[in-house]
Amino acid sequence: MSVRPLEPSRPNPGSPLGESLAVRSWSVLGRTISLPVEVRRAAQWGVQYLVPLDAAQRIVSPTGLEATGPIPGRALVALAVCRYDDTDLDPYHEVAVSFVVRPHDAPAPASAAQRTLEFATGAIGAYIHRLPVDQEFTCVAGRDIWGFPKWVTSIDIDEPSTVRPRAGSATSVRLVDDGVHVLTLSIAAGGRIPLPSRAPPSYSFADGVLRRTTWTTSSQEATGRFGGATLTLGDHPMADELRSLGLPRRALFSSSAAHMRASFDGAEVVTPRR
């Protein structure tokens, strides 16, 4: 199964996408998946960039949400990579492009000071804009259950051979879609850091409908550093879209977690206040 990245996400015929949180089990390719969906063992890497707010808002606008960031005039965009080893959706690799956004029910308009306060207090969400994966089952489940913009690609993750990576050792991720190079991302390990256990709600936008998903996460053996990432973009439409954001050469921050667990509840349909 191959889903083109710049097409709208579509549910399988007969799937109950868009129903309420009362739906607690789903039929996916002949298997029953119950909520919450559990991730028991995974590893993750993340890179954050500050980009012009107008460039980010141009991409986010169709959802009705507002892009935001820690400083006026700048939005925060993140590239995240996950290696899922033990989950209810089977093992798979995933690359995410997301934007930090104001909550769908946040009052508008907001001053620069209000946006900064929201960011500092964690009153934010994450709009999941692109979510390529490398396995069909998680692709179908993600689109049907949460409206996530998944499609099947090739994702190679080359990790340091040591059990405990030294600061500076790098993990390389290569994303290829239908033979076309999308991106290669190299993420260097940093010093040990605590990662927050509170996860901001995620938003998806499919078929003109905005959905909000709550989830929890916990991480161990996390590292982080300012900068620490090298991004090479290919000739794919997703790469062109990332270029349009005016990504700086230097990342704001990069992080990793050798051990991650998570639990995903169902999605609820929401309406932006704006």
Short mmCIF file of C-alpha atoms in Angstrom, two decimals:
data_model
loop_
_atom_site.label_atom_id
_atom_site.label_comp_id
_atom_site.label_asym_id
_atom_site.label_seq_id
_atom_site.Cartn_x
_atom_site.Cartn_y
_atom_site.Cartn_z
CA MET A 1 0.00 0.00 0.00
CA SER A 2 1.39 3.39 -0.95
CA VAL A 3 -0.31 6.66 -0.08
CA ARG A 4 0.95 9.85 -1.67
CA PRO A 5 2.08 12.40 0.90
CA LEU A 6 0.35 15.50 -0.43
CA GLU A 7 -3.08 13.93 -0.87
CA PRO A 8 -5.73 14.21 1.87
CA SER A 9 -5.98 11.26 4.21
CA ARG A 10 -8.92 8.98 3.43
CA PRO A 11 -10.57 6.40 5.69
CA ASN A 12 -11.15 2.86 4.50
CA PRO A 13 -14.68 2.33 3.14
CA GLY A 14 -17.02 1.66 6.02
CA SER A 15 -14.56 2.75 8.70
CA PRO A 16 -16.04 4.79 11.57
CA LEU A 17 -13.53 7.65 11.28
CA GLY A 18 -15.02 10.73 12.85
CA GLU A 19 -17.17 8.96 15.43
CA SER A 20 -16.91 9.96 19.08
CA LEU A 21 -14.52 8.82 21.78
CA ALA A 22 -17.20 6.29 22.76
CA VAL A 23 -15.77 3.98 20.08
CA ARG A 24 -13.27 1.83 22.00
CA SER A 25 -12.39 -0.85 19.47
CA TRP A 26 -11.67 -0.81 15.76
CA SER A 27 -11.41 -3.40 13.02
CA VAL A 28 -8.18 -2.89 11.08
CA LEU A 29 -7.34 -5.27 8.23
CA GLY A 30 -9.24 -8.05 9.95
CA ARG A 31 -7.78 -7.45 13.43
CA THR A 32 -9.49 -5.85 16.41
CA ILE A 33 -7.57 -2.95 17.97
CA SER A 34 -8.78 -1.71 21.36
CA LEU A 35 -8.12 1.68 22.89
CA PRO A 36 -5.91 2.90 24.34
CA VAL A 37 -3.24 1.74 21.89
CA GLU A 38 -0.10 0.86 23.82
CA VAL A 39 3.55 1.36 22.93
CA ARG A 40 5.55 -0.85 25.28
CA ARG A 41 9.03 -0.41 23.86
CA ALA A 42 10.37 2.19 21.45
CA ALA A 43 13.20 4.63 20.82
CA GLN A 44 12.75 8.19 19.61
CA TRP A 45 14.74 11.12 18.23
CA GLY A 46 13.60 14.70 17.76
CA VAL A 47 14.88 17.91 16.17
CA GLN A 48 13.30 21.34 16.59
CA TYR A 49 13.68 24.38 14.34
CA LEU A 50 12.57 27.98 14.65
CA VAL A 51 11.03 29.21 11.39
CA PRO A 52 9.22 32.39 10.33
CA LEU A 53 5.71 32.37 11.79
CA ASP A 54 4.12 33.37 8.46
CA ALA A 55 5.72 30.42 6.66
CA ALA A 56 4.49 27.96 9.28
CA GLN A 57 1.01 29.49 9.40
CA ARG A 58 0.64 29.12 5.64
CA ILE A 59 0.83 25.33 6.10
CA VAL A 60 -1.20 25.19 9.32
CA SER A 61 -4.00 27.56 8.22
CA PRO A 62 -6.29 24.98 6.52
CA THR A 63 -6.79 23.32 9.93
CA GLY A 64 -8.05 26.51 11.59
CA LEU A 65 -5.23 26.28 14.14
CA GLU A 66 -2.56 28.88 14.88
CA ALA A 67 1.14 28.10 14.70
CA THR A 68 3.13 29.40 17.64
CA GLY A 69 6.58 29.41 19.19
CA PRO A 70 8.65 30.59 22.13
CA ILE A 71 9.49 34.02 20.70
CA PRO A 72 7.43 36.58 18.74
CA GLY A 73 7.39 36.11 14.98
CA ARG A 74 8.76 32.57 15.12
CA ALA A 75 7.08 29.18 15.03
CA LEU A 76 8.45 25.87 16.22
CA VAL A 77 8.52 22.97 13.76
CA ALA A 78 9.75 19.53 14.75
CA LEU A 79 11.06 16.49 12.93
CA ALA A 80 10.63 13.34 14.99
CA VAL A 81 11.75 9.77 14.34
CA CYS A 82 10.47 6.72 16.18
CA ARG A 83 11.57 3.11 16.10
CA TYR A 84 8.62 1.21 17.51
CA ASP A 85 9.69 -2.24 18.70
CA ASP A 86 6.69 -3.52 20.67
CA THR A 87 3.26 -1.97 20.11
CA ASP A 88 -0.36 -2.93 19.57
CA LEU A 89 0.21 -1.93 15.93
CA ASP A 90 3.28 -4.18 15.47
CA PRO A 91 6.90 -2.96 15.00
CA TYR A 92 7.50 -0.11 12.56
CA HIS A 93 9.50 3.04 11.84
CA GLU A 94 7.99 6.52 11.63
CA VAL A 95 9.02 10.06 10.70
CA ALA A 96 6.84 12.99 11.78
CA VAL A 97 6.68 16.63 10.73
CA SER A 98 4.74 18.63 13.29
CA PHE A 99 4.05 22.23 14.21
CA VAL A 100 3.55 23.60 17.70
CA VAL A 101 0.11 25.23 17.75
CA ARG A 102 -2.14 27.05 20.14
CA PRO A 103 -4.99 24.90 21.52
CA HIS A 104 -8.06 24.78 19.27
CA ASP A 105 -10.15 26.52 21.94
CA ALA A 106 -7.60 29.21 22.85
CA PRO A 107 -9.02 32.75 22.79
CA ALA A 108 -8.18 34.92 19.80
CA PRO A 109 -6.59 37.22 19.02
CA ALA A 110 -3.53 36.65 21.19
CA SER A 111 -0.81 39.15 21.98
CA ALA A 112 2.85 38.21 21.67
CA ALA A 113 3.07 38.15 25.46
CA GLN A 114 0.10 35.79 25.70
CA ARG A 115 1.61 33.42 23.13
CA THR A 116 4.89 33.37 25.03
CA LEU A 117 3.07 32.63 28.29
CA GLU A 118 1.09 29.80 26.68
CA PHE A 119 4.28 28.27 25.38
CA ALA A 120 6.10 28.61 28.71
CA THR A 121 3.24 26.99 30.65
CA GLY A 122 2.74 24.13 28.20
CA ALA A 123 -0.66 25.35 26.97
CA ILE A 124 0.13 24.15 23.46
CA GLY A 125 -0.61 21.32 21.05
CA ALA A 126 1.17 19.60 18.17
CA TYR A 127 -0.32 19.56 14.69
CA ILE A 128 0.86 16.37 12.97
CA HIS A 129 1.27 17.45 9.36
CA ARG A 130 3.19 14.56 7.76
CA LEU A 131 3.59 11.06 9.20
CA PRO A 132 5.25 8.54 6.86
CA VAL A 133 5.67 5.00 8.21
CA ASP A 134 7.22 1.84 6.81
CA GLN A 135 4.45 -0.72 7.47
CA GLU A 136 0.94 -1.07 6.04
CA PHE A 137 -0.90 -2.09 9.22
CA THR A 138 0.07 0.97 11.26
CA CYS A 139 -0.65 3.13 8.21
CA VAL A 140 -4.24 1.93 7.94
CA ALA A 141 -4.77 1.98 11.72
CA GLY A 142 -3.37 5.48 12.08
CA ARG A 143 -5.55 6.90 9.33
CA ASP A 144 -8.72 5.12 10.45
CA ILE A 145 -8.48 5.60 14.23
CA TRP A 146 -6.91 9.06 14.55
CA GLY A 147 -6.99 10.60 11.06
CA PHE A 148 -3.19 10.74 11.07
CA PRO A 149 -1.59 11.56 7.68
CA LYS A 150 0.25 8.26 7.31
CA TRP A 151 1.49 6.65 4.11
CA VAL A 152 3.95 3.82 3.49
CA THR A 153 7.56 4.65 2.63
CA SER A 154 11.07 3.33 3.24
CA ILE A 155 12.64 4.51 6.52
CA ASP A 156 16.15 3.37 7.44
CA ILE A 157 17.51 4.14 10.92
CA ASP A 158 21.25 3.65 11.41
CA GLU A 159 22.11 3.83 15.11
CA PRO A 160 25.47 3.84 16.94
CA SER A 161 26.57 0.32 17.82
CA THR A 162 27.20 1.10 21.48
CA VAL A 163 24.51 0.36 24.05
CA ARG A 164 25.01 3.78 25.65
CA PRO A 165 25.91 6.27 22.90
CA ARG A 166 28.60 8.78 23.77
CA ALA A 167 27.92 12.49 23.39
CA GLY A 168 28.48 13.35 19.75
CA SER A 169 27.77 9.89 18.34
CA ALA A 170 25.07 10.18 15.70
CA THR A 171 21.99 8.34 14.51
CA SER A 172 21.22 8.68 10.81
CA VAL A 173 17.71 8.45 9.35
CA ARG A 174 16.99 8.19 5.63
CA LEU A 175 13.44 8.59 4.27
CA VAL A 176 12.71 7.46 0.70
CA ASP A 177 9.26 7.50 -0.93
CA ASP A 178 8.70 5.38 -4.04
CA GLY A 179 12.39 5.55 -4.88
CA VAL A 180 12.66 9.33 -4.37
CA HIS A 181 14.92 10.66 -1.62
CA VAL A 182 12.89 12.79 0.81
CA LEU A 183 15.41 13.55 3.53
CA THR A 184 18.38 12.31 5.49
CA LEU A 185 18.63 13.43 9.11
CA SER A 186 21.67 12.95 11.33
CA ILE A 187 21.10 13.47 15.05
CA ALA A 188 24.03 13.61 17.47
CA ALA A 189 23.69 12.38 21.03
CA GLY A 190 23.99 15.02 23.74
CA GLY A 191 24.21 15.04 27.49
CA ARG A 192 21.70 13.38 29.73
CA ILE A 193 18.50 15.39 30.22
CA PRO A 194 15.06 14.80 31.73
CA LEU A 195 12.22 14.71 29.22
CA PRO A 196 8.74 15.85 30.30
CA SER A 197 6.24 13.07 30.91
CA ARG A 198 3.37 15.34 29.94
CA ALA A 199 2.66 15.12 26.22
CA PRO A 200 0.80 17.96 24.50
CA PRO A 201 -2.35 16.84 22.67
CA SER A 202 -1.85 16.08 19.00
CA TYR A 203 -4.05 17.38 16.21
CA SER A 204 -4.75 15.77 12.85
CA PHE A 205 -6.66 17.17 9.90
CA ALA A 206 -8.32 14.85 7.38
CA ASP A 207 -11.25 15.31 5.03
CA GLY A 208 -11.81 18.82 6.37
CA VAL A 209 -12.20 17.55 9.94
CA LEU A 210 -9.94 18.51 12.85
CA ARG A 211 -9.31 15.83 15.47
CA ARG A 212 -7.58 15.99 18.84
CA THR A 213 -5.83 13.01 20.43
CA THR A 214 -4.56 12.83 24.00
CA TRP A 215 -1.69 10.56 24.89
CA THR A 216 0.84 9.90 27.63
CA THR A 217 4.50 9.04 27.41
CA SER A 218 7.52 8.22 29.55
CA SER A 219 11.17 8.11 28.52
CA GLN A 220 14.44 6.81 29.93
CA GLU A 221 18.09 7.39 28.98
CA ALA A 222 17.24 10.67 27.27
CA THR A 223 19.91 12.96 25.84
CA GLY A 224 19.72 16.46 24.40
CA ARG A 225 21.77 19.37 23.12
CA PHE A 226 21.42 22.66 21.31
CA GLY A 227 21.95 22.20 17.59
CA GLY A 228 23.19 18.67 17.06
CA ALA A 229 21.42 17.82 13.79
CA THR A 230 22.24 17.83 10.09
CA LEU A 231 19.34 17.76 7.62
CA THR A 232 19.74 17.00 3.91
CA LEU A 233 16.62 17.43 1.78
CA GLY A 234 15.94 15.51 -1.43
CA ASP A 235 13.81 16.13 -4.53
CA HIS A 236 10.46 15.05 -3.11
CA PRO A 237 7.38 17.33 -2.63
CA MET A 238 7.69 16.86 1.15
CA ALA A 239 11.29 18.08 0.92
CA ASP A 240 10.17 21.10 -1.10
CA GLU A 241 7.55 21.85 1.53
CA LEU A 242 10.19 21.78 4.26
CA ARG A 243 12.39 24.11 2.19
CA SER A 244 9.49 26.56 1.92
CA LEU A 245 9.62 27.01 5.70
CA GLY A 246 13.05 28.62 5.52
CA LEU A 247 14.62 26.11 7.89
CA PRO A 248 17.83 27.48 9.40
CA ARG A 249 21.05 25.55 8.92
CA ARG A 250 21.34 25.07 12.69
CA ALA A 251 18.62 23.28 14.65
CA LEU A 252 17.38 24.86 17.84
CA PHE A 253 17.56 21.63 19.84
CA SER A 254 17.88 17.90 19.30
CA SER A 255 17.05 15.06 21.67
CA SER A 256 16.77 11.30 21.87
CA ALA A 257 15.42 8.66 24.22
CA ALA A 258 16.69 5.09 24.17
CA HIS A 259 13.59 3.77 25.90
CA MET A 260 10.12 5.20 25.41
CA ARG A 261 6.62 4.03 26.33
CA ALA A 262 3.35 5.64 25.29
CA SER A 263 -0.41 5.21 25.40
CA PHE A 264 -2.74 6.71 22.78
CA ASP A 265 -6.44 7.30 23.41
CA GLY A 266 -9.02 7.82 20.70
CA ALA A 267 -9.50 11.00 18.70
CA GLU A 268 -12.28 13.52 19.24
CA VAL A 269 -13.60 15.87 16.59
CA VAL A 270 -13.06 19.50 17.61
CA THR A 271 -13.82 22.90 16.13
CA PRO A 272 -11.30 25.76 16.30
CA ARG A 273 -12.58 28.85 18.08
CA ARG A 274 -11.14 31.11 15.42
#
